[in-house]
Short mmCIF file of N, CA, C and O in Angstrom, two decimals:
data_model
loop_
_atom_site.label_atom_id
_atom_site.label_comp_id
_atom_site.label_asym_id
_atom_site.label_seq_id
_atom_site.Cartn_x
_atom_site.Cartn_y
_atom_site.Cartn_z
N UNK A 218 144.56 40.46 214.54
CA UNK A 218 146.47 40.51 213.29
C UNK A 218 147.47 39.46 213.75
O UNK A 218 147.57 40.05 215.20
N UNK A 219 147.62 38.38 213.07
CA UNK A 219 148.72 38.16 212.71
C UNK A 219 150.12 38.65 212.49
O UNK A 219 149.54 38.41 211.13
N UNK A 220 150.77 38.53 212.66
CA UNK A 220 152.43 38.84 211.03
C UNK A 220 153.50 37.93 211.67
O UNK A 220 154.02 37.79 212.50
N UNK A 221 153.41 37.48 210.09
CA UNK A 221 153.60 36.13 210.45
C UNK A 221 155.48 36.33 209.78
O UNK A 221 156.43 34.53 211.13
N UNK A 222 155.69 37.25 208.98
CA UNK A 222 156.53 37.46 208.57
C UNK A 222 157.57 38.81 207.78
O UNK A 222 155.75 39.88 207.57
N UNK A 223 158.14 39.09 208.29
CA UNK A 223 158.35 40.44 207.48
C UNK A 223 159.62 40.42 206.45
O UNK A 223 160.52 39.67 207.22
N UNK A 224 159.74 40.69 205.46
CA UNK A 224 161.20 40.34 204.66
C UNK A 224 161.41 41.89 203.85
O UNK A 224 160.63 42.91 203.29
N UNK A 225 162.85 41.75 203.78
CA UNK A 225 163.20 43.11 203.06
C UNK A 225 163.91 43.39 202.26
O UNK A 225 164.46 41.52 201.99
N UNK A 226 163.61 44.73 200.81
CA UNK A 226 164.39 44.10 199.39
C UNK A 226 165.73 43.76 199.90
O UNK A 226 166.80 43.13 198.69
N UNK A 227 166.98 44.50 200.76
CA UNK A 227 168.76 43.80 201.18
C UNK A 227 168.43 43.78 202.20
O UNK A 227 167.09 43.72 203.45
N UNK A 228 170.54 43.80 202.87
CA UNK A 228 170.36 43.30 203.80
C UNK A 228 171.14 44.91 204.68
O UNK A 228 171.32 44.59 205.84
N UNK A 229 171.00 46.11 203.64
CA UNK A 229 170.98 47.57 204.17
C UNK A 229 170.12 48.06 205.38
O UNK A 229 170.03 48.48 206.24
N UNK A 230 168.50 46.63 205.08
CA UNK A 230 167.46 46.97 206.09
C UNK A 230 166.67 46.08 207.09
O UNK A 230 166.73 44.65 206.72
N UNK A 231 166.66 46.10 208.08
CA UNK A 231 166.12 46.18 209.50
C UNK A 231 165.02 46.22 210.05
O UNK A 231 164.59 46.46 210.86
N UNK A 232 163.97 44.58 210.18
CA UNK A 232 162.32 45.06 210.48
C UNK A 232 163.09 44.27 211.55
O UNK A 232 163.17 43.32 212.56
N UNK A 233 161.46 45.18 213.03
CA UNK A 233 161.29 44.63 214.47
C UNK A 233 160.18 44.98 213.94
O UNK A 233 159.13 45.78 213.66
N UNK A 234 159.02 43.18 214.82
CA UNK A 234 157.41 43.49 214.35
C UNK A 234 157.07 42.55 215.56
O UNK A 234 158.04 42.07 215.96
N UNK A 235 156.29 42.63 215.94
CA UNK A 235 155.21 41.70 217.14
C UNK A 235 155.08 40.69 216.76
O UNK A 235 154.36 40.51 215.38
N UNK A 236 155.31 39.93 217.66
CA UNK A 236 155.08 38.47 217.54
C UNK A 236 153.94 38.15 217.97
O UNK A 236 153.82 36.61 217.99
N UNK A 237 153.68 38.80 218.92
CA UNK A 237 151.62 38.14 219.53
C UNK A 237 150.88 38.26 218.66
O UNK A 237 151.35 40.27 217.95
N UNK A 238 149.78 38.72 218.69
CA UNK A 238 148.29 38.99 217.75
C UNK A 238 147.96 40.29 217.92
O UNK A 238 148.32 40.49 219.22
N UNK A 239 147.69 40.57 217.66
CA UNK A 239 147.16 41.85 217.85
C UNK A 239 145.08 42.41 218.58
O UNK A 239 144.98 41.71 216.62
N UNK A 240 144.88 42.61 218.58
CA UNK A 240 144.16 41.92 218.99
C UNK A 240 142.93 43.50 218.26
O UNK A 240 143.60 44.45 218.03
N UNK A 241 141.86 42.47 217.71
CA UNK A 241 141.35 44.39 217.56
C UNK A 241 141.19 45.50 218.40
O UNK A 241 140.82 45.33 219.32
N UNK A 242 140.96 47.10 216.67
CA UNK A 242 141.06 48.35 217.67
C UNK A 242 142.01 47.92 218.99
O UNK A 242 142.36 49.45 218.99
N UNK A 243 143.54 47.32 218.44
CA UNK A 243 144.67 47.60 219.35
C UNK A 243 145.74 48.22 218.26
O UNK A 243 145.22 48.38 216.93
N UNK A 244 147.02 49.10 218.68
CA UNK A 244 147.58 48.64 217.67
C UNK A 244 149.13 48.51 217.56
O UNK A 244 149.49 48.35 219.14
N UNK A 245 150.10 48.46 217.01
CA UNK A 245 151.55 48.37 217.45
C UNK A 245 151.78 48.35 216.09
O UNK A 245 151.76 49.05 215.19
N UNK A 246 153.52 48.77 216.07
CA UNK A 246 154.36 49.12 215.79
C UNK A 246 155.39 48.14 214.69
O UNK A 246 155.58 47.77 215.11
N UNK A 247 155.99 48.47 213.43
CA UNK A 247 156.33 47.67 212.74
C UNK A 247 157.72 48.37 212.24
O UNK A 247 157.35 49.32 211.62
N UNK A 248 158.59 48.29 212.23
CA UNK A 248 160.15 49.69 213.00
C UNK A 248 160.87 48.77 211.84
O UNK A 248 161.09 47.62 211.71
N UNK A 249 161.38 48.94 210.82
CA UNK A 249 161.92 49.36 209.99
C UNK A 249 163.79 50.14 209.86
O UNK A 249 163.58 51.24 210.09
N UNK A 250 164.40 49.33 210.61
CA UNK A 250 165.70 50.04 210.66
C UNK A 250 166.71 50.11 209.62
O UNK A 250 166.56 49.03 208.60
N UNK A 251 167.64 51.09 208.88
CA UNK A 251 168.18 51.51 207.77
C UNK A 251 170.01 51.97 208.29
O UNK A 251 169.91 52.46 209.09
N UNK A 252 171.06 50.98 207.13
CA UNK A 252 172.08 51.34 207.26
C UNK A 252 172.10 52.99 207.50
O UNK A 252 171.65 52.86 205.94
N UNK A 253 172.40 53.62 208.55
CA UNK A 253 172.70 54.83 207.67
C UNK A 253 174.24 55.61 207.02
O UNK A 253 174.88 56.25 206.97
N UNK A 254 175.70 54.36 207.02
CA UNK A 254 176.61 54.27 207.14
C UNK A 254 177.02 55.14 205.21
O UNK A 254 177.98 54.96 205.20
N UNK A 255 175.06 54.16 204.99
CA UNK A 255 175.43 54.29 203.09
C UNK A 255 174.74 55.80 203.47
O UNK A 255 173.24 56.15 203.60
N UNK A 256 175.82 56.90 202.42
CA UNK A 256 174.94 57.91 202.07
C UNK A 256 174.29 58.09 200.89
O UNK A 256 174.98 57.38 200.36
N UNK A 257 174.14 58.82 200.37
CA UNK A 257 172.91 59.45 199.54
C UNK A 257 171.43 58.42 199.83
O UNK A 257 170.85 58.65 200.86
N UNK A 258 170.36 58.51 198.73
CA UNK A 258 169.31 58.06 198.79
C UNK A 258 168.89 57.06 198.32
O UNK A 258 169.56 56.16 198.13
N UNK A 259 168.32 56.62 198.89
CA UNK A 259 167.63 55.14 198.86
C UNK A 259 165.71 54.72 198.69
O UNK A 259 165.39 55.94 198.68
N UNK A 260 165.34 53.66 198.26
CA UNK A 260 163.84 53.70 197.96
C UNK A 260 164.12 51.69 198.21
O UNK A 260 164.38 51.11 197.26
N UNK A 261 163.61 50.92 199.27
CA UNK A 261 163.69 49.48 199.59
C UNK A 261 162.40 49.56 199.27
O UNK A 261 161.38 50.46 200.03
N UNK A 262 162.46 47.94 199.84
CA UNK A 262 160.64 47.18 199.90
C UNK A 262 160.78 46.22 201.35
O UNK A 262 162.01 45.93 201.35
N UNK A 263 159.89 46.31 201.53
CA UNK A 263 158.89 45.65 202.74
C UNK A 263 158.40 44.55 202.64
O UNK A 263 156.85 45.38 201.86
N UNK A 264 157.87 43.70 202.16
CA UNK A 264 156.64 42.68 202.23
C UNK A 264 156.21 42.50 204.14
O UNK A 264 157.10 41.35 204.37
N UNK A 265 155.15 42.22 203.64
CA UNK A 265 154.90 42.27 205.14
C UNK A 265 153.85 41.07 205.47
O UNK A 265 152.99 41.20 204.65
N UNK A 266 153.95 39.65 205.83
CA UNK A 266 153.38 38.91 205.32
C UNK A 266 152.35 38.01 206.74
O UNK A 266 152.86 38.14 208.10
N UNK A 267 150.80 38.12 206.28
CA UNK A 267 149.97 37.89 207.87
C UNK A 267 149.24 37.05 207.76
O UNK A 267 148.73 36.56 206.15
N UNK A 268 147.85 37.47 208.36
CA UNK A 268 146.83 36.33 208.55
C UNK A 268 145.52 37.40 207.34
O UNK A 268 144.47 37.55 208.23
N UNK A 269 145.81 39.03 206.72
CA UNK A 269 145.05 39.70 207.26
C UNK A 269 143.87 39.10 205.52
O UNK A 269 145.25 38.33 205.00
N UNK A 270 143.41 39.54 205.47
CA UNK A 270 142.00 38.80 203.67
C UNK A 270 143.93 39.56 203.15
O UNK A 270 143.28 39.01 201.91
N UNK A 271 144.41 40.99 203.25
CA UNK A 271 145.41 40.67 201.90
C UNK A 271 146.35 40.18 202.55
O UNK A 271 146.98 40.97 203.54
N UNK A 272 146.85 39.04 202.78
CA UNK A 272 147.58 38.27 203.44
C UNK A 272 149.37 38.87 202.99
O UNK A 272 150.07 38.41 203.58
N UNK A 273 150.10 39.67 201.41
CA UNK A 273 151.18 40.01 201.45
C UNK A 273 150.98 40.78 201.18
O UNK A 273 150.29 41.80 200.13
N UNK A 274 151.69 41.82 202.22
CA UNK A 274 151.19 44.03 201.21
C UNK A 274 152.50 44.36 202.13
O UNK A 274 153.67 44.43 201.91
N UNK A 275 153.43 44.87 200.12
CA UNK A 275 154.52 45.92 200.76
C UNK A 275 154.48 46.86 200.49
O UNK A 275 153.33 47.45 199.86
N UNK A 276 155.55 47.27 201.48
CA UNK A 276 155.55 48.80 201.42
C UNK A 276 156.67 49.38 201.36
O UNK A 276 157.73 49.02 200.60
N UNK A 277 156.86 50.71 200.74
CA UNK A 277 158.12 50.97 200.40
C UNK A 277 158.07 52.65 201.47
O UNK A 277 157.93 52.65 201.73
N UNK A 278 159.78 52.68 200.97
CA UNK A 278 160.49 53.93 202.28
C UNK A 278 161.79 53.53 201.31
O UNK A 278 162.00 53.47 200.91
N UNK A 279 161.63 55.91 201.41
CA UNK A 279 162.20 55.85 200.81
C UNK A 279 162.66 57.02 201.75
O UNK A 279 162.52 57.80 202.64
N UNK A 280 164.11 58.04 201.11
CA UNK A 280 164.84 58.75 202.29
C UNK A 280 166.21 59.12 201.46
O UNK A 280 166.18 58.78 200.80
N UNK A 281 166.18 59.78 202.39
CA UNK A 281 168.20 60.06 201.84
C UNK A 281 169.01 60.40 203.39
O UNK A 281 169.04 61.15 203.65
N UNK A 282 169.80 59.54 203.76
CA UNK A 282 171.47 59.52 204.18
C UNK A 282 172.27 61.03 203.67
O UNK A 282 172.57 61.27 202.83
N UNK A 283 172.55 61.46 204.33
CA UNK A 283 173.53 63.09 204.38
C UNK A 283 174.00 63.35 205.40
O UNK A 283 174.07 62.50 206.66
N UNK A 284 175.79 63.30 205.54
CA UNK A 284 176.86 63.12 206.20
C UNK A 284 176.25 64.40 207.15
O UNK A 284 175.55 65.55 206.43
N UNK A 285 176.41 63.63 207.98
CA UNK A 285 176.56 65.02 209.48
C UNK A 285 177.47 66.01 208.67
O UNK A 285 178.42 65.78 208.63
N UNK A 286 176.71 67.46 209.04
CA UNK A 286 177.82 68.32 209.25
C UNK A 286 178.31 68.83 210.16
O UNK A 286 178.50 68.20 211.76
N UNK A 287 179.31 69.95 210.38
CA UNK A 287 180.89 69.42 211.18
C UNK A 287 180.79 70.97 211.38
O UNK A 287 180.02 71.91 212.19
#
């Protein structure tokens, strides 16, 4: 598998993905960092482009950022 590009729905999410090919039977991680300075619920999409049969795969991340307890 070769991941060619990862596109996020806004600038508040930053992707990190392997640039080298992923061999059959091996694993790799796709990391998405969200700007936690923004409090409240969020729902974002991440589109992964690769050489797989399904060349474009859309992932959805959701969560809630809360203020740290005092």
